[in-house]
Every structure is written in structure tokens, then in C-alpha cells.
Amino acid sequence: MSFLDKLVSSGTALFAKKYPDYSYGLIDRLGVDAMLRQQRWEALEATVMGLDSEDLTRLLDGLCLTDKYEDALRSYLAASSSEVRQLVAGAYHLYLAWARRTGSYGAALTEKQIEGFLHFLHEANNDFSRNFSTPVLEAESFARLVRVYMGFSEVEAAESSFANAVHLVPTHLLAHLNYFRTSTPRWLGSAEALHDYVSQVEDDRLRRLLQLMFLIEMYSDLQNENRSTATATFREQHGELISEVLGATALPADDSLLTIYTRNYLACLYRILGQSQQEAALKKQLEGRRTSHPWIYFGW
């Protein structure tokens, strides 16, 4: 290879687009990337069918909430039909729906954005409409339907989907995350309804994550209203809950999706409160494990 070829080759690698890994290492660990490249569809589906609920969410997010695997997913979805394909299609179409919508306020959306959003929401709704053969697959479809109905602004349907998901898998993480977003004041709920929802969650670890999410959500709303007084007002209004959450048992050392989200929200709360040392202590654990929310709220 000539010096110029080497320079061009290294430059291509240097400026290659980097995609976030929302599977947080699971795709690599399971060898799913190779299965997609080699079109080993049976191996891929056997892998999916062997996952527990949290890892299924993790894998689908890693594959579908990005453009990285677009060509491979299209080949996979066109090759045949199966319940796994339909679940993957639903997750991918749901991603495309919210990508078309963007993060803009409703009044600022163009007609083209709204049409694309609704089109892919309907596609996802159809994909999730079948009866899946296992509780894990069925619960995942209901968990993602919560976000479909959030897009349609159908509160009762979102509530029903959430109830169905947690009936099958009581601590289903994605179902709780999506229902939380649906219940926020900026979408279909209120601060009071959100607080009530978080308070009634029985699992201690899951409730702690949702409490952190509630605090970040309340601070975000305060900051949007008055950035200069947001932190002081936040401490005044939610000081008791802040103390309760920060005084809870130390984080576990595992690499579960629940722990990953909890670390991100805890680090964000530390930053809001100006507790830089505590945030720095989590920095190493967030390498390769940085979630989109809550950071996207603040451009951090």
C-alpha cells in the first residue's frame, strides 16, 4: 500500500461516523454484529429467544435506536417472517417515528415531520399487534406500545399497555421508563400523577431509579421556567426526596441496564447540586455506558 493509500485509509477510519452503543456491550458480547454481517438469521433469532427481559430490551435498543444497522436490519426483515422479526420491526419503526418527529415542540413541527411520525407509529403499532409466544417477547411488545400510544396521545391505551407489560414481567424496566415519560407534565401527565406513580413502585431498586428520574424531570421544568433560580427552588421544593434518594444504599457493582440508568441519573443529580466530587467518582463507571436521557435535557 502506498503512503497516499495509507493516509487515505487512516483518514477514512479517523473520520468514520461513531454511533452510540445502546446495548452497552451486549451486541459485542453475544456476537450479534457478526450474525448480521453474515446473515445468520437463525442464530440471531435463537439468541434473541434465549434472552431475559432486560437483555432483550438492551439488544433491541442497541440494534434499532440507531442508523448503524439500517442495511442489515432491512435485509433481515425482508428475508422471511417470524415473531422475532416482527418485534424487531416494531422497535425499529418506533425509532424512525420519533426520529421523524425530532425533539421540537408540537407547534414547531412541519407537516412532513408529523406525517412521518404518524406513519411509523402506525407501522410500529401493527408490528406489535400480534400475540407473541413467550411472556418475555409479549411484555417487550407491550412496553414499546406504551411509547406508541404516548405518540398518539392515547392515555388509556398507554396505561393498558403498561399494565399488560408489568403483569407479565412485574419489574419490566422499559415498561416503567416509557410509562414514566408518558406521565410527565410535558406529555400526558402531571407532576402529581408522576409522583404518585413513582411512589407506588414496590421494587426498591426500580423505585430509586424512578425517584431520580422524577427529580431530574422536576429540575428540568424549573430550569426551563427560570434558569437563575432553578437550583434553589429545586432544593426548596424537593429537599426531602433529594436527601432520601442520596441516602439510599450504595449502587450495586453489576452492569445491568437498571444500574446503568441509575448511575447516569445519579451523576446528573450530582451535577445539578454542584457535588462535583461525587459526580467524578461515577465518571469511570459511565465510560461506554452513557445513556441519552437525562443528559439530552440539558445539552450536557
GROMACS .gro file of C-alpha atoms in nm:
model
  300
    1MET     CA    1   0.000   0.000   0.000
    2SER     CA    2   0.139   0.338  -0.099
    3PHE     CA    3   0.189   0.616   0.153
    4LEU     CA    4  -0.105   0.804  -0.003
    5ASP     CA    5  -0.329   0.497   0.019
    6LYS     CA    6  -0.231   0.452   0.382
    7LEU     CA    7  -0.307   0.817   0.450
    8VAL     CA    8  -0.649   0.794   0.284
    9SER     CA    9  -0.726   0.467   0.464
   10SER     CA   10  -0.629   0.601   0.804
   11GLY     CA   11  -0.820   0.921   0.735
   12THR     CA   12  -1.133   0.725   0.649
   13ALA     CA   13  -1.110   0.536   0.976
   14LEU     CA   14  -1.035   0.854   1.164
   15PHE     CA   15  -1.345   1.031   1.039
   16ALA     CA   16  -1.578   0.727   1.031
   17LYS     CA   17  -1.907   0.804   1.197
   18LYS     CA   18  -1.932   0.683   1.554
   19TYR     CA   19  -2.262   0.551   1.681
   20PRO     CA   20  -2.363   0.517   2.046
   21ASP     CA   21  -2.400   0.159   2.163
   22TYR     CA   22  -2.733   0.141   2.342
   23SER     CA   23  -2.678  -0.229   2.406
   24TYR     CA   24  -2.384  -0.121   2.627
   25GLY     CA   25  -2.159  -0.401   2.510
   26LEU     CA   26  -2.423  -0.675   2.476
   27ILE     CA   27  -2.412  -0.681   2.094
   28ASP     CA   28  -2.037  -0.747   2.101
   29ARG     CA   29  -2.063  -0.997   2.384
   30LEU     CA   30  -2.325  -1.204   2.202
   31GLY     CA   31  -2.158  -1.177   1.859
   32VAL     CA   32  -2.473  -1.027   1.708
   33ASP     CA   33  -2.278  -0.792   1.482
   34ALA     CA   34  -2.120  -1.092   1.306
   35MET     CA   35  -2.457  -1.268   1.279
   36LEU     CA   36  -2.596  -0.965   1.097
   37ARG     CA   37  -2.298  -0.929   0.864
   38GLN     CA   38  -2.307  -1.299   0.777
   39GLN     CA   39  -2.687  -1.307   0.756
   40ARG     CA   40  -2.707  -1.589   1.008
   41TRP     CA   41  -3.070  -1.518   1.080
   42GLU     CA   42  -3.150  -1.844   1.263
   43ALA     CA   43  -2.861  -1.791   1.503
   44LEU     CA   44  -2.976  -1.434   1.562
   45GLU     CA   45  -3.330  -1.542   1.643
   46ALA     CA   46  -3.214  -1.825   1.867
   47THR     CA   47  -3.003  -1.572   2.057
   48VAL     CA   48  -3.299  -1.337   2.096
   49MET     CA   49  -3.525  -1.615   2.221
   50GLY     CA   50  -3.272  -1.702   2.492
   51LEU     CA   51  -3.257  -1.354   2.645
   52ASP     CA   52  -3.422  -1.238   2.963
   53SER     CA   53  -3.640  -0.929   2.963
   54GLU     CA   54  -3.373  -0.671   3.042
   55ASP     CA   55  -3.122  -0.806   2.790
   56LEU     CA   56  -3.392  -0.821   2.522
   57THR     CA   57  -3.458  -0.451   2.576
   58ARG     CA   58  -3.084  -0.387   2.570
   59LEU     CA   59  -3.033  -0.576   2.244
   60LEU     CA   60  -3.330  -0.420   2.066
   61ASP     CA   61  -3.223  -0.073   2.172
   62GLY     CA   62  -2.869  -0.141   2.052
   63LEU     CA   63  -2.987  -0.262   1.713
   64CYS     CA   64  -3.286  -0.039   1.649
   65LEU     CA   65  -3.225   0.301   1.811
   66THR     CA   66  -2.952   0.388   1.563
   67ASP     CA   67  -2.886   0.405   1.190
   68LYS     CA   68  -2.575   0.187   1.226
   69TYR     CA   69  -2.754  -0.139   1.143
   70GLU     CA   70  -3.006   0.002   0.896
   71ASP     CA   71  -2.895  -0.203   0.593
   72ALA     CA   72  -2.854  -0.523   0.794
   73LEU     CA   73  -3.194  -0.482   0.958
   74ARG     CA   74  -3.364  -0.422   0.624
   75SER     CA   75  -3.207  -0.741   0.487
   76TYR     CA   76  -3.308  -0.934   0.794
   77LEU     CA   77  -3.666  -0.807   0.795
   78ALA     CA   78  -3.709  -0.877   0.422
   79ALA     CA   79  -3.568  -1.231   0.437
   80SER     CA   80  -3.870  -1.401   0.593
   81SER     CA   81  -4.135  -1.358   0.861
   82SER     CA   82  -4.126  -1.456   1.227
   83GLU     CA   83  -4.233  -1.321   1.563
   84VAL     CA   84  -3.878  -1.207   1.637
   85ARG     CA   85  -3.867  -1.018   1.307
   86GLN     CA   86  -4.198  -0.853   1.388
   87LEU     CA   87  -4.073  -0.742   1.729
   88VAL     CA   88  -3.752  -0.605   1.576
   89ALA     CA   89  -3.954  -0.428   1.305
   90GLY     CA   90  -4.173  -0.267   1.569
   91ALA     CA   91  -3.875  -0.140   1.766
   92TYR     CA   92  -3.712  -0.003   1.450
   93HIS     CA   93  -4.028   0.163   1.321
   94LEU     CA   94  -4.082   0.320   1.663
   95TYR     CA   95  -3.730   0.463   1.647
   96LEU     CA   96  -3.798   0.600   1.298
   97ALA     CA   97  -4.123   0.759   1.419
   98TRP     CA   98  -3.959   0.956   1.699
   99ALA     CA   99  -3.660   1.041   1.479
  100ARG     CA  100  -3.901   1.195   1.226
  101ARG     CA  101  -4.071   1.390   1.500
  102THR     CA  102  -3.741   1.527   1.637
  103GLY     CA  103  -3.728   1.695   1.977
  104SER     CA  104  -3.919   2.003   1.868
  105TYR     CA  105  -4.234   2.126   2.039
  106GLY     CA  106  -4.554   2.015   1.867
  107ALA     CA  107  -4.638   2.361   1.736
  108ALA     CA  108  -4.299   2.384   1.566
  109LEU     CA  109  -4.330   2.058   1.372
  110THR     CA  110  -4.367   2.068   0.995
  111GLU     CA  111  -4.641   1.879   0.815
  112LYS     CA  112  -4.379   1.642   0.675
  113GLN     CA  113  -4.245   1.567   1.024
  114ILE     CA  114  -4.594   1.498   1.157
  115GLU     CA  115  -4.679   1.273   0.862
  116GLY     CA  116  -4.358   1.073   0.904
  117PHE     CA  117  -4.412   1.047   1.278
  118LEU     CA  118  -4.767   0.916   1.245
  119HIS     CA  119  -4.680   0.683   0.957
  120PHE     CA  120  -4.411   0.500   1.150
  121LEU     CA  121  -4.618   0.499   1.470
  122HIS     CA  122  -4.889   0.312   1.280
  123GLU     CA  123  -4.627   0.073   1.140
  124ALA     CA  124  -4.496   0.004   1.490
  125ASN     CA  125  -4.849  -0.041   1.623
  126ASN     CA  126  -4.917  -0.303   1.356
  127ASP     CA  127  -4.588  -0.480   1.427
  128PHE     CA  128  -4.667  -0.511   1.796
  129SER     CA  129  -5.027  -0.622   1.738
  130ARG     CA  130  -4.959  -0.997   1.714
  131ASN     CA  131  -4.970  -1.240   2.004
  132PHE     CA  132  -4.612  -1.333   2.090
  133SER     CA  133  -4.531  -1.682   2.210
  134THR     CA  134  -4.340  -1.607   2.533
  135PRO     CA  135  -4.403  -1.372   2.825
  136VAL     CA  136  -4.067  -1.201   2.760
  137LEU     CA  137  -4.148  -1.118   2.396
  138GLU     CA  138  -4.508  -1.025   2.479
  139ALA     CA  139  -4.404  -0.797   2.765
  140GLU     CA  140  -4.148  -0.626   2.543
  141SER     CA  141  -4.412  -0.555   2.280
  142PHE     CA  142  -4.645  -0.404   2.541
  143ALA     CA  143  -4.361  -0.197   2.689
  144ARG     CA  144  -4.286  -0.045   2.350
  145LEU     CA  145  -4.656   0.004   2.277
  146VAL     CA  146  -4.663   0.245   2.573
  147ARG     CA  147  -4.443   0.477   2.369
  148VAL     CA  148  -4.653   0.423   2.057
  149TYR     CA  149  -4.965   0.538   2.243
  150MET     CA  150  -4.769   0.822   2.401
  151GLY     CA  151  -4.711   0.942   2.044
  152PHE     CA  152  -5.079   0.906   1.963
  153SER     CA  153  -5.168   1.088   2.291
  154GLU     CA  154  -5.390   0.795   2.390
  155VAL     CA  155  -5.363   0.789   2.768
  156GLU     CA  156  -5.587   0.490   2.841
  157ALA     CA  157  -5.418   0.275   2.577
  158ALA     CA  158  -5.076   0.363   2.720
  159GLU     CA  159  -5.197   0.273   3.071
  160SER     CA  160  -5.338  -0.057   2.946
  161SER     CA  161  -5.016  -0.148   2.765
  162PHE     CA  162  -4.812  -0.069   3.075
  163ALA     CA  163  -5.043  -0.281   3.290
  164ASN     CA  164  -5.014  -0.573   3.049
  165ALA     CA  165  -4.634  -0.549   3.042
  166VAL     CA  166  -4.592  -0.546   3.420
  167HIS     CA  167  -4.849  -0.824   3.460
  168LEU     CA  168  -4.616  -1.044   3.255
  169VAL     CA  169  -4.286  -0.909   3.393
  170PRO     CA  170  -4.354  -0.704   3.711
  171THR     CA  171  -4.019  -0.519   3.711
  172HIS     CA  172  -4.000  -0.467   3.333
  173LEU     CA  173  -3.757  -0.178   3.308
  174LEU     CA  174  -3.855  -0.039   2.968
  175ALA     CA  175  -4.225  -0.052   3.054
  176HIS     CA  176  -4.159   0.160   3.363
  177LEU     CA  177  -3.931   0.401   3.175
  178ASN     CA  178  -4.180   0.453   2.893
  179TYR     CA  179  -4.475   0.493   3.127
  180PHE     CA  180  -4.274   0.745   3.327
  181ARG     CA  181  -4.216   0.955   3.013
  182THR     CA  182  -4.584   0.928   2.922
  183SER     CA  183  -4.682   1.052   3.269
  184THR     CA  184  -4.458   1.360   3.273
  185PRO     CA  185  -4.612   1.709   3.265
  186ARG     CA  186  -4.454   1.774   2.925
  187TRP     CA  187  -4.650   1.482   2.776
  188LEU     CA  188  -4.975   1.335   2.903
  189GLY     CA  189  -4.949   1.366   3.281
  190SER     CA  190  -4.875   1.600   3.568
  191ALA     CA  191  -4.620   1.633   3.848
  192GLU     CA  192  -4.873   1.494   4.095
  193ALA     CA  193  -4.960   1.193   3.880
  194LEU     CA  194  -4.593   1.125   3.816
  195HIS     CA  195  -4.511   1.140   4.186
  196ASP     CA  196  -4.797   0.902   4.268
  197TYR     CA  197  -4.683   0.657   4.001
  198VAL     CA  198  -4.322   0.656   4.124
  199SER     CA  199  -4.424   0.619   4.490
  200GLN     CA  200  -4.627   0.304   4.435
  201VAL     CA  201  -4.347   0.104   4.267
  202GLU     CA  202  -4.267  -0.181   4.506
  203ASP     CA  203  -3.920  -0.289   4.388
  204ASP     CA  204  -3.665  -0.083   4.583
  205ARG     CA  205  -3.401  -0.053   4.311
  206LEU     CA  206  -3.652   0.031   4.041
  207ARG     CA  207  -3.825   0.286   4.264
  208ARG     CA  208  -3.492   0.454   4.339
  209LEU     CA  209  -3.422   0.497   3.967
  210LEU     CA  210  -3.769   0.640   3.910
  211GLN     CA  211  -3.724   0.878   4.204
  212LEU     CA  212  -3.402   1.003   4.046
  213MET     CA  213  -3.584   1.044   3.717
  214PHE     CA  214  -3.863   1.234   3.890
  215LEU     CA  215  -3.613   1.474   4.047
  216ILE     CA  216  -3.436   1.537   3.716
  217GLU     CA  217  -3.771   1.593   3.546
  218MET     CA  218  -3.879   1.847   3.808
  219TYR     CA  219  -3.547   2.031   3.785
  220SER     CA  220  -3.568   2.038   3.406
  221ASP     CA  221  -3.911   2.202   3.423
  222LEU     CA  222  -3.786   2.458   3.677
  223GLN     CA  223  -3.482   2.538   3.466
  224ASN     CA  224  -3.697   2.590   3.160
  225GLU     CA  225  -3.903   2.844   3.356
  226ASN     CA  226  -3.622   3.030   3.536
  227ARG     CA  227  -3.263   2.915   3.497
  228SER     CA  228  -3.123   3.159   3.754
  229THR     CA  229  -3.336   3.035   4.045
  230ALA     CA  230  -3.389   2.674   3.937
  231THR     CA  231  -3.144   2.505   4.174
  232ALA     CA  232  -3.255   2.698   4.483
  233THR     CA  233  -3.622   2.632   4.407
  234PHE     CA  234  -3.544   2.269   4.336
  235ARG     CA  235  -3.376   2.224   4.674
  236GLU     CA  236  -3.662   2.401   4.850
  237GLN     CA  237  -3.940   2.202   4.683
  238HIS     CA  238  -3.777   1.859   4.675
  239GLY     CA  239  -3.517   1.864   4.951
  240GLU     CA  240  -3.672   1.576   5.143
  241LEU     CA  241  -3.678   1.344   4.843
  242ILE     CA  242  -3.326   1.450   4.742
  243SER     CA  243  -3.200   1.353   5.088
  244GLU     CA  244  -3.389   1.024   5.078
  245VAL     CA  245  -3.250   0.926   4.737
  246LEU     CA  246  -2.892   1.031   4.809
  247GLY     CA  247  -2.904   0.850   5.143
  248ALA     CA  248  -3.016   0.522   4.987
  249THR     CA  249  -2.799   0.210   4.976
  250ALA     CA  250  -2.489   0.232   4.758
  251LEU     CA  251  -2.517   0.131   4.393
  252PRO     CA  252  -2.459  -0.236   4.313
  253ALA     CA  253  -2.147  -0.328   4.117
  254ASP     CA  254  -2.330  -0.511   3.837
  255ASP     CA  255  -2.361  -0.397   3.475
  256SER     CA  256  -2.737  -0.435   3.445
  257LEU     CA  257  -2.940  -0.187   3.244
  258LEU     CA  258  -3.112  -0.076   3.564
  259THR     CA  259  -2.776   0.004   3.721
  260ILE     CA  260  -2.654   0.184   3.408
  261TYR     CA  261  -2.958   0.414   3.407
  262THR     CA  262  -2.935   0.469   3.782
  263ARG     CA  263  -2.570   0.573   3.760
  264ASN     CA  264  -2.646   0.820   3.481
  265TYR     CA  265  -2.936   0.983   3.663
  266LEU     CA  266  -2.743   0.992   3.990
  267ALA     CA  267  -2.444   1.157   3.818
  268CYS     CA  268  -2.680   1.411   3.663
  269LEU     CA  269  -2.833   1.489   4.002
  270TYR     CA  270  -2.485   1.537   4.149
  271ARG     CA  271  -2.408   1.787   3.872
  272ILE     CA  272  -2.731   1.978   3.932
  273LEU     CA  273  -2.649   2.000   4.303
  274GLY     CA  274  -2.292   2.104   4.236
  275GLN     CA  275  -2.150   1.791   4.401
  276SER     CA  276  -1.857   1.758   4.162
  277GLN     CA  277  -1.657   1.507   4.368
  278GLN     CA  278  -1.945   1.264   4.384
  279GLU     CA  279  -2.008   1.304   4.011
  280ALA     CA  280  -1.639   1.247   3.937
  281ALA     CA  281  -1.647   0.924   4.136
  282LEU     CA  282  -1.902   0.787   3.886
  283LYS     CA  283  -1.714   0.903   3.577
  284LYS     CA  284  -1.523   0.578   3.520
  285GLN     CA  285  -1.840   0.373   3.552
  286LEU     CA  286  -2.012   0.582   3.284
  287GLU     CA  287  -1.748   0.515   3.018
  288GLY     CA  288  -1.928   0.332   2.737
  289ARG     CA  289  -2.242   0.340   2.950
  290ARG     CA  290  -2.372   0.693   2.892
  291THR     CA  291  -2.747   0.700   2.832
  292SER     CA  292  -2.922   0.959   2.616
  293HIS     CA  293  -3.153   1.071   2.897
  294PRO     CA  294  -3.119   1.265   3.120
  295TRP     CA  295  -2.821   1.444   2.963
  296ILE     CA  296  -3.008   1.542   2.648
  297TYR     CA  297  -3.239   1.761   2.857
  298PHE     CA  298  -2.952   1.998   2.932
  299GLY     CA  299  -2.720   1.955   2.634
  300TRP     CA  300  -2.456   1.803   2.865
   0.00000   0.00000   0.00000
